[in-house]
Amino acid sequence: MSKDFYREVDPASDKLIVDRENDSLQQQPEKLTTFIRDQRLKIADGVEDTKQNVDKIKNKYNEAENKVNSKISNVYADDRNKLGLGVASMVVATMTGSIMSRRAGRSMKLITPLLLGIFTGMYVFPRTAHNVCDRVYDYELKHFPVLANKQREIKGELNEGLQDCRDFSRKFRKMINEWF
């Protein structure tokens, strides 16, 4: 058996032979290995905590991304093949509004491109526009109930006026047809 520099083992009892003169030399490597082991454990715990925190953040991000994707897929209901063409049409309409309002006042320069882009989007993506309007209305009901109720009243009055116009148109056509 080779002689250990710091320790000597009694071959009969397999116990350390403690030499009081070299006792400090025997304890130093044990203290050093204990210190290194403790530091390694601290570093490993720190790395594990960091890994868990990164995993939590990643999971939150994935949940938020999935939530946004599901909301978008629930809202977008039109043909997916026409998405690029529809977006291009909206961009062209917005630029056209910008060109049309070049010599107008500041408010018209802001409103005209925006309205042309929105109305083009409503024309190109009718089901999606309807879904977006429903979502906005649900949001307004939750957070601005007075505004939503006022909108409902205005919509009811507009529908009533539209029905009156249709009735008048039918009666007027009937009267014209009777004359001729």
C-alpha positions as YAML, in Angstrom:
chain: A
units: angstrom
residues:
- id: 1
  name: MET
  ca: [0.00, 0.00, 0.00]
- id: 2
  name: SER
  ca: [1.39, 3.38, -0.96]
- id: 3
  name: LYS
  ca: [1.95, 5.98, 1.67]
- id: 4
  name: ASP
  ca: [-0.52, 8.86, 1.66]
- id: 5
  name: PHE
  ca: [1.17, 12.22, 1.96]
- id: 6
  name: TYR
  ca: [-1.37, 13.56, 4.43]
- id: 7
  name: ARG
  ca: [-2.64, 10.41, 6.11]
- id: 8
  name: GLU
  ca: [-1.26, 7.12, 7.19]
- id: 9
  name: VAL
  ca: [-3.61, 4.21, 7.68]
- id: 10
  name: ASP
  ca: [-2.89, 1.43, 10.15]
- id: 11
  name: PRO
  ca: [-3.06, -1.76, 8.04]
- id: 12
  name: ALA
  ca: [-4.33, -3.84, 10.96]
- id: 13
  name: SER
  ca: [-7.29, -1.63, 11.93]
- id: 14
  name: ASP
  ca: [-7.77, 0.47, 8.76]
- id: 15
  name: LYS
  ca: [-7.86, 3.57, 10.98]
- id: 16
  name: LEU
  ca: [-5.96, 6.75, 10.50]
- id: 17
  name: ILE
  ca: [-2.77, 7.13, 12.40]
- id: 18
  name: VAL
  ca: [-2.94, 10.57, 13.89]
- id: 19
  name: ASP
  ca: [0.35, 12.27, 14.37]
- id: 20
  name: ARG
  ca: [-0.12, 15.34, 16.52]
- id: 21
  name: GLU
  ca: [2.66, 17.14, 14.72]
- id: 22
  name: ASN
  ca: [1.05, 16.58, 11.31]
- id: 23
  name: ASP
  ca: [-2.54, 16.94, 12.57]
- id: 24
  name: SER
  ca: [-2.96, 20.37, 10.97]
- id: 25
  name: LEU
  ca: [-1.67, 18.98, 7.71]
- id: 26
  name: GLN
  ca: [-4.24, 16.21, 7.87]
- id: 27
  name: GLN
  ca: [-7.14, 18.57, 8.53]
- id: 28
  name: GLN
  ca: [-6.28, 21.10, 5.85]
- id: 29
  name: PRO
  ca: [-7.16, 18.90, 2.88]
- id: 30
  name: GLU
  ca: [-10.40, 17.86, 4.56]
- id: 31
  name: LYS
  ca: [-11.29, 21.51, 5.18]
- id: 32
  name: LEU
  ca: [-10.35, 22.33, 1.61]
- id: 33
  name: THR
  ca: [-12.40, 19.49, 0.14]
- id: 34
  name: THR
  ca: [-15.33, 20.42, 2.39]
- id: 35
  name: PHE
  ca: [-15.08, 24.05, 1.31]
- id: 36
  name: ILE
  ca: [-14.89, 23.07, -2.38]
- id: 37
  name: ARG
  ca: [-17.82, 20.66, -2.01]
- id: 38
  name: ASP
  ca: [-19.90, 23.34, -0.26]
- id: 39
  name: GLN
  ca: [-19.07, 25.88, -2.97]
- id: 40
  name: ARG
  ca: [-19.91, 23.37, -5.70]
- id: 41
  name: LEU
  ca: [-23.27, 22.67, -4.03]
- id: 42
  name: LYS
  ca: [-24.00, 26.40, -3.76]
- id: 43
  name: ILE
  ca: [-23.15, 26.90, -7.44]
- id: 44
  name: ALA
  ca: [-25.20, 23.86, -8.45]
- id: 45
  name: ASP
  ca: [-28.16, 25.14, -6.39]
- id: 46
  name: GLY
  ca: [-27.80, 28.58, -7.98]
- id: 47
  name: VAL
  ca: [-27.70, 27.06, -11.45]
- id: 48
  name: GLU
  ca: [-30.77, 24.93, -10.68]
- id: 49
  name: ASP
  ca: [-32.67, 27.96, -9.32]
- id: 50
  name: THR
  ca: [-31.73, 29.95, -12.41]
- id: 51
  name: LYS
  ca: [-32.85, 27.10, -14.64]
- id: 52
  name: GLN
  ca: [-36.19, 26.90, -12.83]
- id: 53
  name: ASN
  ca: [-36.68, 30.68, -13.12]
- id: 54
  name: VAL
  ca: [-35.88, 30.59, -16.83]
- id: 55
  name: ASP
  ca: [-38.32, 27.70, -17.26]
- id: 56
  name: LYS
  ca: [-41.04, 29.68, -15.43]
- id: 57
  name: ILE
  ca: [-40.45, 32.72, -17.63]
- id: 58
  name: LYS
  ca: [-40.42, 30.55, -20.76]
- id: 59
  name: ASN
  ca: [-43.68, 28.87, -19.73]
- id: 60
  name: LYS
  ca: [-45.34, 32.24, -19.07]
- id: 61
  name: TYR
  ca: [-44.16, 33.47, -22.47]
- id: 62
  name: ASN
  ca: [-45.47, 30.31, -24.18]
- id: 63
  name: GLU
  ca: [-48.83, 30.67, -22.42]
- id: 64
  name: ALA
  ca: [-49.09, 34.32, -23.49]
- id: 65
  name: GLU
  ca: [-48.11, 33.41, -27.06]
- id: 66
  name: ASN
  ca: [-50.68, 30.61, -27.19]
- id: 67
  name: LYS
  ca: [-53.33, 32.94, -25.78]
- id: 68
  name: VAL
  ca: [-52.58, 35.57, -28.45]
- id: 69
  name: ASN
  ca: [-52.52, 32.92, -31.20]
- id: 70
  name: SER
  ca: [-55.84, 31.48, -30.09]
- id: 71
  name: LYS
  ca: [-57.42, 34.93, -29.93]
- id: 72
  name: ILE
  ca: [-56.15, 35.77, -33.41]
- id: 73
  name: SER
  ca: [-57.26, 32.43, -34.84]
- id: 74
  name: ASN
  ca: [-60.68, 32.89, -33.20]
- id: 75
  name: VAL
  ca: [-61.03, 36.36, -34.69]
- id: 76
  name: TYR
  ca: [-59.66, 35.70, -38.18]
- id: 77
  name: ALA
  ca: [-62.41, 33.83, -40.02]
- id: 78
  name: ASP
  ca: [-61.87, 34.66, -43.69]
- id: 79
  name: ASP
  ca: [-60.07, 32.65, -46.35]
- id: 80
  name: ARG
  ca: [-56.39, 32.29, -45.45]
- id: 81
  name: ASN
  ca: [-55.36, 32.36, -49.12]
- id: 82
  name: LYS
  ca: [-56.64, 35.93, -49.42]
- id: 83
  name: LEU
  ca: [-54.78, 37.24, -46.38]
- id: 84
  name: GLY
  ca: [-51.81, 38.68, -48.29]
- id: 85
  name: LEU
  ca: [-54.01, 40.23, -50.96]
- id: 86
  name: GLY
  ca: [-56.34, 41.70, -48.35]
- id: 87
  name: VAL
  ca: [-53.53, 43.23, -46.32]
- id: 88
  name: ALA
  ca: [-51.99, 44.65, -49.51]
- id: 89
  name: SER
  ca: [-55.36, 46.17, -50.42]
- id: 90
  name: MET
  ca: [-55.62, 47.77, -47.00]
- id: 91
  name: VAL
  ca: [-52.11, 49.24, -47.30]
- id: 92
  name: VAL
  ca: [-52.87, 50.61, -50.76]
- id: 93
  name: ALA
  ca: [-56.14, 52.14, -49.51]
- id: 94
  name: THR
  ca: [-54.34, 53.75, -46.59]
- id: 95
  name: MET
  ca: [-51.68, 55.21, -48.90]
- id: 96
  name: THR
  ca: [-54.42, 56.42, -51.24]
- id: 97
  name: GLY
  ca: [-56.09, 58.19, -48.32]
- id: 98
  name: SER
  ca: [-52.77, 59.80, -47.49]
- id: 99
  name: ILE
  ca: [-52.37, 61.03, -51.06]
- id: 100
  name: MET
  ca: [-55.98, 62.26, -51.22]
- id: 101
  name: SER
  ca: [-55.62, 64.30, -48.04]
- id: 102
  name: ARG
  ca: [-52.23, 65.78, -48.87]
- id: 103
  name: ARG
  ca: [-53.53, 69.35, -49.14]
- id: 104
  name: ALA
  ca: [-56.18, 69.02, -46.42]
- id: 105
  name: GLY
  ca: [-55.96, 70.06, -42.79]
- id: 106
  name: ARG
  ca: [-54.17, 68.07, -40.13]
- id: 107
  name: SER
  ca: [-57.25, 66.25, -38.89]
- id: 108
  name: MET
  ca: [-58.19, 65.15, -42.41]
- id: 109
  name: LYS
  ca: [-54.60, 64.00, -43.01]
- id: 110
  name: LEU
  ca: [-54.97, 61.71, -40.01]
- id: 111
  name: ILE
  ca: [-58.58, 60.58, -40.42]
- id: 112
  name: THR
  ca: [-58.80, 59.96, -44.19]
- id: 113
  name: PRO
  ca: [-56.07, 57.29, -44.51]
- id: 114
  name: LEU
  ca: [-57.23, 55.62, -41.33]
- id: 115
  name: LEU
  ca: [-60.88, 55.44, -42.41]
- id: 116
  name: LEU
  ca: [-60.03, 54.23, -45.93]
- id: 117
  name: GLY
  ca: [-57.80, 51.50, -44.49]
- id: 118
  name: ILE
  ca: [-60.45, 50.40, -41.98]
- id: 119
  name: PHE
  ca: [-63.30, 50.37, -44.52]
- id: 120
  name: THR
  ca: [-61.16, 48.46, -47.01]
- id: 121
  name: GLY
  ca: [-60.35, 45.94, -44.28]
- id: 122
  name: MET
  ca: [-64.04, 45.60, -43.49]
- id: 123
  name: TYR
  ca: [-64.78, 45.02, -47.18]
- id: 124
  name: VAL
  ca: [-61.92, 42.56, -47.77]
- id: 125
  name: PHE
  ca: [-62.32, 40.66, -44.48]
- id: 126
  name: PRO
  ca: [-66.05, 40.88, -43.63]
- id: 127
  name: ARG
  ca: [-66.25, 37.96, -41.18]
- id: 128
  name: THR
  ca: [-63.05, 39.00, -39.44]
- id: 129
  name: ALA
  ca: [-64.31, 42.59, -39.19]
- id: 130
  name: HIS
  ca: [-67.56, 41.30, -37.69]
- id: 131
  name: ASN
  ca: [-65.64, 39.18, -35.16]
- id: 132
  name: VAL
  ca: [-63.40, 42.13, -34.23]
- id: 133
  name: CYS
  ca: [-66.44, 44.37, -33.76]
- id: 134
  name: ASP
  ca: [-68.03, 41.73, -31.52]
- id: 135
  name: ARG
  ca: [-64.85, 41.48, -29.43]
- id: 136
  name: VAL
  ca: [-64.61, 45.27, -29.11]
- id: 137
  name: TYR
  ca: [-68.28, 45.44, -28.11]
- id: 138
  name: ASP
  ca: [-67.78, 42.71, -25.48]
- id: 139
  name: TYR
  ca: [-64.79, 44.67, -24.12]
- id: 140
  name: GLU
  ca: [-66.91, 47.83, -24.02]
- id: 141
  name: LEU
  ca: [-69.70, 45.99, -22.20]
- id: 142
  name: LYS
  ca: [-67.25, 44.82, -19.57]
- id: 143
  name: HIS
  ca: [-65.33, 48.06, -19.05]
- id: 144
  name: PHE
  ca: [-67.62, 50.85, -20.38]
- id: 145
  name: PRO
  ca: [-71.24, 49.70, -19.89]
- id: 146
  name: VAL
  ca: [-72.73, 53.20, -20.26]
- id: 147
  name: LEU
  ca: [-71.06, 53.66, -23.66]
- id: 148
  name: ALA
  ca: [-72.16, 50.20, -24.79]
- id: 149
  name: ASN
  ca: [-75.78, 50.86, -23.77]
- id: 150
  name: LYS
  ca: [-75.74, 54.18, -25.64]
- id: 151
  name: GLN
  ca: [-74.38, 52.42, -28.74]
- id: 152
  name: ARG
  ca: [-77.12, 49.81, -28.45]
- id: 153
  name: GLU
  ca: [-79.75, 52.58, -28.29]
- id: 154
  name: ILE
  ca: [-78.26, 54.35, -31.33]
- id: 155
  name: LYS
  ca: [-78.10, 51.07, -33.26]
- id: 156
  name: GLY
  ca: [-81.76, 50.38, -32.41]
- id: 157
  name: GLU
  ca: [-82.79, 53.84, -33.62]
- id: 158
  name: LEU
  ca: [-80.77, 53.44, -36.84]
- id: 159
  name: ASN
  ca: [-82.35, 50.04, -37.50]
- id: 160
  name: GLU
  ca: [-85.78, 51.55, -36.88]
- id: 161
  name: GLY
  ca: [-84.98, 54.39, -39.29]
- id: 162
  name: LEU
  ca: [-83.73, 51.90, -41.88]
- id: 163
  name: GLN
  ca: [-86.94, 49.89, -41.56]
- id: 164
  name: ASP
  ca: [-88.99, 53.09, -41.98]
- id: 165
  name: CYS
  ca: [-87.01, 53.91, -45.15]
- id: 166
  name: ARG
  ca: [-87.64, 50.41, -46.52]
- id: 167
  name: ASP
  ca: [-91.36, 50.67, -45.76]
- id: 168
  name: PHE
  ca: [-91.53, 54.08, -47.45]
- id: 169
  name: SER
  ca: [-89.61, 52.73, -50.45]
- id: 170
  name: ARG
  ca: [-92.02, 49.78, -50.80]
- id: 171
  name: LYS
  ca: [-95.06, 52.03, -50.52]
- id: 172
  name: PHE
  ca: [-93.57, 54.51, -52.99]
- id: 173
  name: ARG
  ca: [-92.77, 51.74, -55.51]
- id: 174
  name: LYS
  ca: [-96.26, 50.35, -55.12]
- id: 175
  name: MET
  ca: [-97.76, 53.78, -55.71]
- id: 176
  name: ILE
  ca: [-95.57, 54.34, -58.81]
- id: 177
  name: ASN
  ca: [-96.48, 50.90, -60.17]
- id: 178
  name: GLU
  ca: [-100.18, 51.66, -59.69]
- id: 179
  name: TRP
  ca: [-99.85, 54.91, -61.68]
- id: 180
  name: PHE
  ca: [-98.21, 53.22, -64.64]
...
